[in-house]
mmCIF file of C-alpha atoms and ligand atoms in Angstrom:
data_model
loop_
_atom_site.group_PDB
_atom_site.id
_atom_site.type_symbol
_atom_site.label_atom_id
_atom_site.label_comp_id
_atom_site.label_asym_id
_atom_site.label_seq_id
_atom_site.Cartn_x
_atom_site.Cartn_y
_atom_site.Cartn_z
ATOM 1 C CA UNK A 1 86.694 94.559 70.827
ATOM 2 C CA UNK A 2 86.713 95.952 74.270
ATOM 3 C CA UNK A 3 90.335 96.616 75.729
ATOM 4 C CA UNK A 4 90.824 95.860 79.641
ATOM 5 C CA UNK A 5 93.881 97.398 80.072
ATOM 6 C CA UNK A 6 96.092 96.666 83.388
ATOM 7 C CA UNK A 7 99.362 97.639 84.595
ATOM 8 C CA UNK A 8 102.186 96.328 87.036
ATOM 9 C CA UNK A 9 105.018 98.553 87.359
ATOM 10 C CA UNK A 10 107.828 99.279 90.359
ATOM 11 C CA UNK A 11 107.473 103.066 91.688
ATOM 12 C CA UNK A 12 108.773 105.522 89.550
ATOM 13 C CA UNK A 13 108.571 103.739 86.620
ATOM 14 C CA UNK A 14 106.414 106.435 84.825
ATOM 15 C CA UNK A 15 103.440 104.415 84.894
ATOM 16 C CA UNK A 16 101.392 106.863 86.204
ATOM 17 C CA UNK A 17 102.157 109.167 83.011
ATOM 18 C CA UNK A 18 101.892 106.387 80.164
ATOM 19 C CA UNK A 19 98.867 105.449 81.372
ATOM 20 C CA UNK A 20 96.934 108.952 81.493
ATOM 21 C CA UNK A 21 98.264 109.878 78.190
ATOM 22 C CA UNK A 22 97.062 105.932 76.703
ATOM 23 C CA UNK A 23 93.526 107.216 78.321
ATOM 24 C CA UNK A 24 93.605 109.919 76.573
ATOM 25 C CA UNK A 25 94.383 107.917 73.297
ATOM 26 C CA UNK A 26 91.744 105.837 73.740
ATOM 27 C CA UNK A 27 89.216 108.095 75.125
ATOM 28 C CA UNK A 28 88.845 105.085 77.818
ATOM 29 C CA UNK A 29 88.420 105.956 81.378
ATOM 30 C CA UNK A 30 91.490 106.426 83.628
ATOM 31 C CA UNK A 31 90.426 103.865 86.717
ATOM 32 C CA UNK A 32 92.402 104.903 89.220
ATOM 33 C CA UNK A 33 91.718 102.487 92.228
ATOM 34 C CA UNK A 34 93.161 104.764 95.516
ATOM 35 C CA UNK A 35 90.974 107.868 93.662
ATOM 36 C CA UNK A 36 87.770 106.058 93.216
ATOM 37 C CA UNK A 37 88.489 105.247 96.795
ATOM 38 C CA UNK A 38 88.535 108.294 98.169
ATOM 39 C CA UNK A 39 85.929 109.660 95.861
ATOM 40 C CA UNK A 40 83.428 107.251 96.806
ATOM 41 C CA UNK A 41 84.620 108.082 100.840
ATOM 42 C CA UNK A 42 84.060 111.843 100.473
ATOM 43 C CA UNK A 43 80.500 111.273 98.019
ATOM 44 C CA UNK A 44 79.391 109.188 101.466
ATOM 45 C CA UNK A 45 77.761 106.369 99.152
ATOM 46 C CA UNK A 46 76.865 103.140 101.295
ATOM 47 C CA UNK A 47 80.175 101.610 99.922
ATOM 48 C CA UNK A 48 81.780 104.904 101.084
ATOM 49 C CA UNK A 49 80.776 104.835 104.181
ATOM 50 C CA UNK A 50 81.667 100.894 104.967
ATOM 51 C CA UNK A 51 85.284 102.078 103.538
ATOM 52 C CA UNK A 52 85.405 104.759 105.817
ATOM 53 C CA UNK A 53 84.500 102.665 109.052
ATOM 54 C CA UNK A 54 87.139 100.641 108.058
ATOM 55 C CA UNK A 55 89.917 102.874 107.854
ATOM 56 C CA UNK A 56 88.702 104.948 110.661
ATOM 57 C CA UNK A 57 89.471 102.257 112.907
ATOM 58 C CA UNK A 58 92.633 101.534 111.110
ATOM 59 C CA UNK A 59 91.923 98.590 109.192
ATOM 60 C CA UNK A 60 92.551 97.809 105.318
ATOM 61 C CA UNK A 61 89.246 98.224 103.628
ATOM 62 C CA UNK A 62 88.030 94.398 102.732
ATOM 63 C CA UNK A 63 88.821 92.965 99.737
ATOM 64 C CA UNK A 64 85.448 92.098 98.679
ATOM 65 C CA UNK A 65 84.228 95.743 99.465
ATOM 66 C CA UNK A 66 87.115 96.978 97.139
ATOM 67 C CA UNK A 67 85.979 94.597 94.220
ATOM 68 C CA UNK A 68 82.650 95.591 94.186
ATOM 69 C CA UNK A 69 83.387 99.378 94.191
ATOM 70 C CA UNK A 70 85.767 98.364 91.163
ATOM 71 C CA UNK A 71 82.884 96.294 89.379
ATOM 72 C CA UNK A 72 80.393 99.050 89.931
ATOM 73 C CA UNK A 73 82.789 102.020 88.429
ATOM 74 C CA UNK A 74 83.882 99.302 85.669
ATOM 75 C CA UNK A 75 80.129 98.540 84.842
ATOM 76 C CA UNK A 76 79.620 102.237 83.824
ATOM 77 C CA UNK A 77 78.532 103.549 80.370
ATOM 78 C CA UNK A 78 81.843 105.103 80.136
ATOM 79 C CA UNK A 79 83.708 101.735 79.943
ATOM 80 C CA UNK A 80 81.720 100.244 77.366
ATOM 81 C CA UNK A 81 84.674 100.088 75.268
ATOM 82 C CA UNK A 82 87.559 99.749 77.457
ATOM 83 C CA UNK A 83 89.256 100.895 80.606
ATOM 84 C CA UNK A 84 92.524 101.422 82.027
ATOM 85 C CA UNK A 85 93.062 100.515 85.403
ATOM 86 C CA UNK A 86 95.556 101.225 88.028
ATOM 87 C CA UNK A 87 96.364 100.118 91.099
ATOM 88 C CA UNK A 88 94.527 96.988 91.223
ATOM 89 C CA UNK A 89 94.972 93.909 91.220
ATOM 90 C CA UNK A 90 97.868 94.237 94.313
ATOM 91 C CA UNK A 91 97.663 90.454 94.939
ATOM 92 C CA UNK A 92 96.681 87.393 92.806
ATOM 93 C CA UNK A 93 93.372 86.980 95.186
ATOM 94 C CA UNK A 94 92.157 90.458 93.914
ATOM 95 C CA UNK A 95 93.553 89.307 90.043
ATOM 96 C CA UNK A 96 90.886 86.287 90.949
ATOM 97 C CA UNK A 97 88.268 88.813 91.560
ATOM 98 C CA UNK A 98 88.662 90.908 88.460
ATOM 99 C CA UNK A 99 88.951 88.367 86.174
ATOM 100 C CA UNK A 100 85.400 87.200 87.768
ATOM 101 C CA UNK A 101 84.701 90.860 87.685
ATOM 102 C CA UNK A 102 85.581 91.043 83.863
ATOM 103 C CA UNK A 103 83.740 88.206 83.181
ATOM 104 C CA UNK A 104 80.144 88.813 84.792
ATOM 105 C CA UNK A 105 80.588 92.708 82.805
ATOM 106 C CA UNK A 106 81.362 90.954 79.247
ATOM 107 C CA UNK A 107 78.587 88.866 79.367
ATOM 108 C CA UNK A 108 79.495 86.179 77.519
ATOM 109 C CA UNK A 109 80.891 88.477 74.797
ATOM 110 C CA UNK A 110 84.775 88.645 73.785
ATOM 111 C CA UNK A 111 87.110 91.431 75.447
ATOM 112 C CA UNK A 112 90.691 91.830 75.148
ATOM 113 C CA UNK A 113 92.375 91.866 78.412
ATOM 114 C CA UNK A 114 95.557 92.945 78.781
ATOM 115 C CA UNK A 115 98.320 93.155 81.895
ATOM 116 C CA UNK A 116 100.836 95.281 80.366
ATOM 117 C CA UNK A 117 104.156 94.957 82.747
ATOM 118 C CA UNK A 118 106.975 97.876 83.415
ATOM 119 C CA UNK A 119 109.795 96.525 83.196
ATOM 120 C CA UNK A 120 112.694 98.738 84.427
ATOM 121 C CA UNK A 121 116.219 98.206 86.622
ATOM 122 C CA UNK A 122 116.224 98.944 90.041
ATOM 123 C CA UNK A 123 119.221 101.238 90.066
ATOM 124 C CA UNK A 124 117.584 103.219 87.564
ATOM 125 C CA UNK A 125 114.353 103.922 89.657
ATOM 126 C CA UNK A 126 116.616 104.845 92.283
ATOM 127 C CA UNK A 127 118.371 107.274 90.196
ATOM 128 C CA UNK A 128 115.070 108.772 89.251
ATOM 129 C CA UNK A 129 113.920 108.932 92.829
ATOM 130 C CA UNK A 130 116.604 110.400 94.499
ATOM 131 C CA UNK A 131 116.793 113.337 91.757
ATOM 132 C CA UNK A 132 113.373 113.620 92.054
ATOM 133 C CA UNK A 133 112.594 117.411 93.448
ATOM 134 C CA UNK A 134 109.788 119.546 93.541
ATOM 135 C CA UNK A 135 108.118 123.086 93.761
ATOM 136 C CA UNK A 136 106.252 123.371 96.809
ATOM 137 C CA UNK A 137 104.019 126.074 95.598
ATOM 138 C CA UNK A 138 103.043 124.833 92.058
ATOM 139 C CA UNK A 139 103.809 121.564 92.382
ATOM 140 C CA UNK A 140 105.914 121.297 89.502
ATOM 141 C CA UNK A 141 107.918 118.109 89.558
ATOM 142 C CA UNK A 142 111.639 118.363 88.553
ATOM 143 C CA UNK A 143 114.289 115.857 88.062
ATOM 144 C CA UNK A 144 118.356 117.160 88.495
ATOM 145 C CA UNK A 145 119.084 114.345 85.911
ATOM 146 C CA UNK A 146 115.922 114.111 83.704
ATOM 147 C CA UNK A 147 114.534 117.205 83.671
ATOM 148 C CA UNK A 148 116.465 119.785 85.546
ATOM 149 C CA UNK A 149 115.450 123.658 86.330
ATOM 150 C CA UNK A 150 116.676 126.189 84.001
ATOM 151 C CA UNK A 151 118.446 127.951 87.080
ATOM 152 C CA UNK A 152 119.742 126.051 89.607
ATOM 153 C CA UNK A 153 116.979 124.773 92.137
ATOM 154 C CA UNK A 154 114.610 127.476 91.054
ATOM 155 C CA UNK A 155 111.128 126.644 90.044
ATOM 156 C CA UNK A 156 111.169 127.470 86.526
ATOM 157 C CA UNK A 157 107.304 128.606 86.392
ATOM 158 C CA UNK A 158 107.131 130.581 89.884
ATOM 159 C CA UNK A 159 111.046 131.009 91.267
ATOM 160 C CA UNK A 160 110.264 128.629 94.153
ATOM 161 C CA UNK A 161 113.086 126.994 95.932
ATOM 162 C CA UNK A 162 112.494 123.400 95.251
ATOM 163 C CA UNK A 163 112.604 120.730 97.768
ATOM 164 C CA UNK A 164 113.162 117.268 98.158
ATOM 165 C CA UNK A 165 110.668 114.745 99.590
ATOM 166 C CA UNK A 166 111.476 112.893 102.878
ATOM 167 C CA UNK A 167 111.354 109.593 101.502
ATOM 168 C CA UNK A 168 112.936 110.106 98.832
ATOM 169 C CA UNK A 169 116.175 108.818 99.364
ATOM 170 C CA UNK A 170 117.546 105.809 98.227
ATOM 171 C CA UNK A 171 117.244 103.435 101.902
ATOM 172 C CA UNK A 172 113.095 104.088 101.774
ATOM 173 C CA UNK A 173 113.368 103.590 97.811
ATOM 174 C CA UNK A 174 115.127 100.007 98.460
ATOM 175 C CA UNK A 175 112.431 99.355 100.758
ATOM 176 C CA UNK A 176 109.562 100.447 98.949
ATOM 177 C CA UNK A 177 110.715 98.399 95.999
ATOM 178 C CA UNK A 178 111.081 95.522 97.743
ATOM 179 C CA UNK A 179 107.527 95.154 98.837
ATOM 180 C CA UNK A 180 106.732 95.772 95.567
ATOM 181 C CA UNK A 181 108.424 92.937 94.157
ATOM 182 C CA UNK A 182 107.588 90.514 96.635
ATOM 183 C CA UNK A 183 103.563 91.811 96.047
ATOM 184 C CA UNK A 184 103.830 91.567 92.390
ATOM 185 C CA UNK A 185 106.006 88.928 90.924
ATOM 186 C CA UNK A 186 102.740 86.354 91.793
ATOM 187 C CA UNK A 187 100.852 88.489 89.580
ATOM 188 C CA UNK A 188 103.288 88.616 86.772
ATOM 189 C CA UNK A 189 103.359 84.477 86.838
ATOM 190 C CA UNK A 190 99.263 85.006 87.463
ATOM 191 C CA UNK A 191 98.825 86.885 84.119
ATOM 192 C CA UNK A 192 102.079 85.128 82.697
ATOM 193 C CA UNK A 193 100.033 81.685 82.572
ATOM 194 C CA UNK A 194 96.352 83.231 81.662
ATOM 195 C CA UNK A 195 99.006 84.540 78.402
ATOM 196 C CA UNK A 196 97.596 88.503 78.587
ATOM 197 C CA UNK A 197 100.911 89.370 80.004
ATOM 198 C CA UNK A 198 102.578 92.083 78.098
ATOM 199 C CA UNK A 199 105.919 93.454 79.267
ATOM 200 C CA UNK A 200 107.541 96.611 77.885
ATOM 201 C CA UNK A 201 111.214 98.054 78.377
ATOM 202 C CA UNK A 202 110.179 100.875 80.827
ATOM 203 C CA UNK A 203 113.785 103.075 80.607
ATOM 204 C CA UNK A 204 114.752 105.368 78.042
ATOM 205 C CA UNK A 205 112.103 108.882 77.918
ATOM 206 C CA UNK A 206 108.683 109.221 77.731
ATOM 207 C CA UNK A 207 108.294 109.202 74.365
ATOM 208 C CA UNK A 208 110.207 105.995 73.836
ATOM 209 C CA UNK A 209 107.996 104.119 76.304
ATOM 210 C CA UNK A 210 105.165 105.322 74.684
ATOM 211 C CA UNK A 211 105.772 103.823 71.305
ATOM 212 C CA UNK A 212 106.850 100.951 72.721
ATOM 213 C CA UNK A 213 103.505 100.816 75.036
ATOM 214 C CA UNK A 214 101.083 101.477 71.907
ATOM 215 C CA UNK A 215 102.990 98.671 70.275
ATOM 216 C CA UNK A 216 102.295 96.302 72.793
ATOM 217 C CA UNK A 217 98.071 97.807 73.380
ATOM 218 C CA UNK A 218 97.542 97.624 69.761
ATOM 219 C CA UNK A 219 98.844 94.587 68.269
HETATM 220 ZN ZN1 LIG B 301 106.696 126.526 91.039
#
């Protein structure tokens, strides 16, 4: 059956990783909703170009226009047996519009959708986030707790000094995961009642998630 695979997850919660490597797994196409954006921006299709007038003039690009570039990416060959998406729905009006979305695609046929949730403590995101530091001329990513440089602050691949992000200290983290919660615990009730809502215990490593993930994609 096909697999619709989507994911709601605080920043830092190593979404982002999990669900290129369950892409992989699948072979399924890795939707990623701010890339197809862009892609279809700099490819100057006619959806392209209405984005770009849009945020030219500062504006959000419409929800309707940002559905339909999502149906016409999800319609293609290469999603005939699942997807993964990410970064979409943001808000239980867009959820509306991809169940529709799923629903015109299946054609009366039976899919398997799934909202697989993150689920993670704050103060460990924060941890993550502040630790977070990286090479500014590979972009290798480090972490001082998780995955520290062999020699202190030294890029391990290229001996670059590594540096810290602006915003990544813990004030703009707080903030940033506040608007996150207040934009996605609709969704979680959203997918909570429909019953496709799968949560999984996002802390521990990466490889713990991702048994824990498969468990919850394959079942
Ligand atoms: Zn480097």
């Amino acid at each position: 059956m096909k697999k619709e695979l989507i994911f709601l997850g605080p920043p830092a919660c190593g979404k982002g990783t999990q669900t290129s490597k369950l892409a992989q797994y699948f072979n399924f196409p890795h939707v990623d909703t701010g890339s197809l954006l862009r892609a279809e921006i700099s490819a100057q299709t006619e959806n392209g170009k209405i984005a770009k007038s849009y945020i030219d003039k500062g504006h959000l690009v419409p929800v309707n226009l940002v559905a339909s570039i999502i149906k016409d990416r999800l319609s293609q060959p290469d999603c005939k047996n699942g997807y993964i998406l990410d970064g979409y729905p943001r808000s239980v009006e867009q959820a509306d519009m991809l169940t529709k979305i799923n629903e015109e695609l299946d054609n009366g046929e039976k899919s398997d959708f799934r909202a697989i949730y993150f689920d993670i403590d704050t103060e460990i995101l924060i941890s993550r986030i502040v630790n977070r530091r990286s090479c500014p001329k590979c972009g290798e990513i480090y972490n001082l707790k998780f995955k520290p440089p062999k020699k202190d602050s030294l890029c391990d691949y290229c001996g670059t000094q590594l540096t810290q992000r602006k915003d990544d200290n813990e004030e703009t983290a707080k903030a940033r995961f506040d608007t996150y919660y207040s934009e996605t615990s609709p969704l979680i009730e959203y997918y909570k009642n429909k019953n496709c809502l799968k949560t999984i215990d996002a802390s521990g490593s990466i490889d713990e998630v991702w048994e824990r993930l498969l468990k919850v994609v394959e079942d």
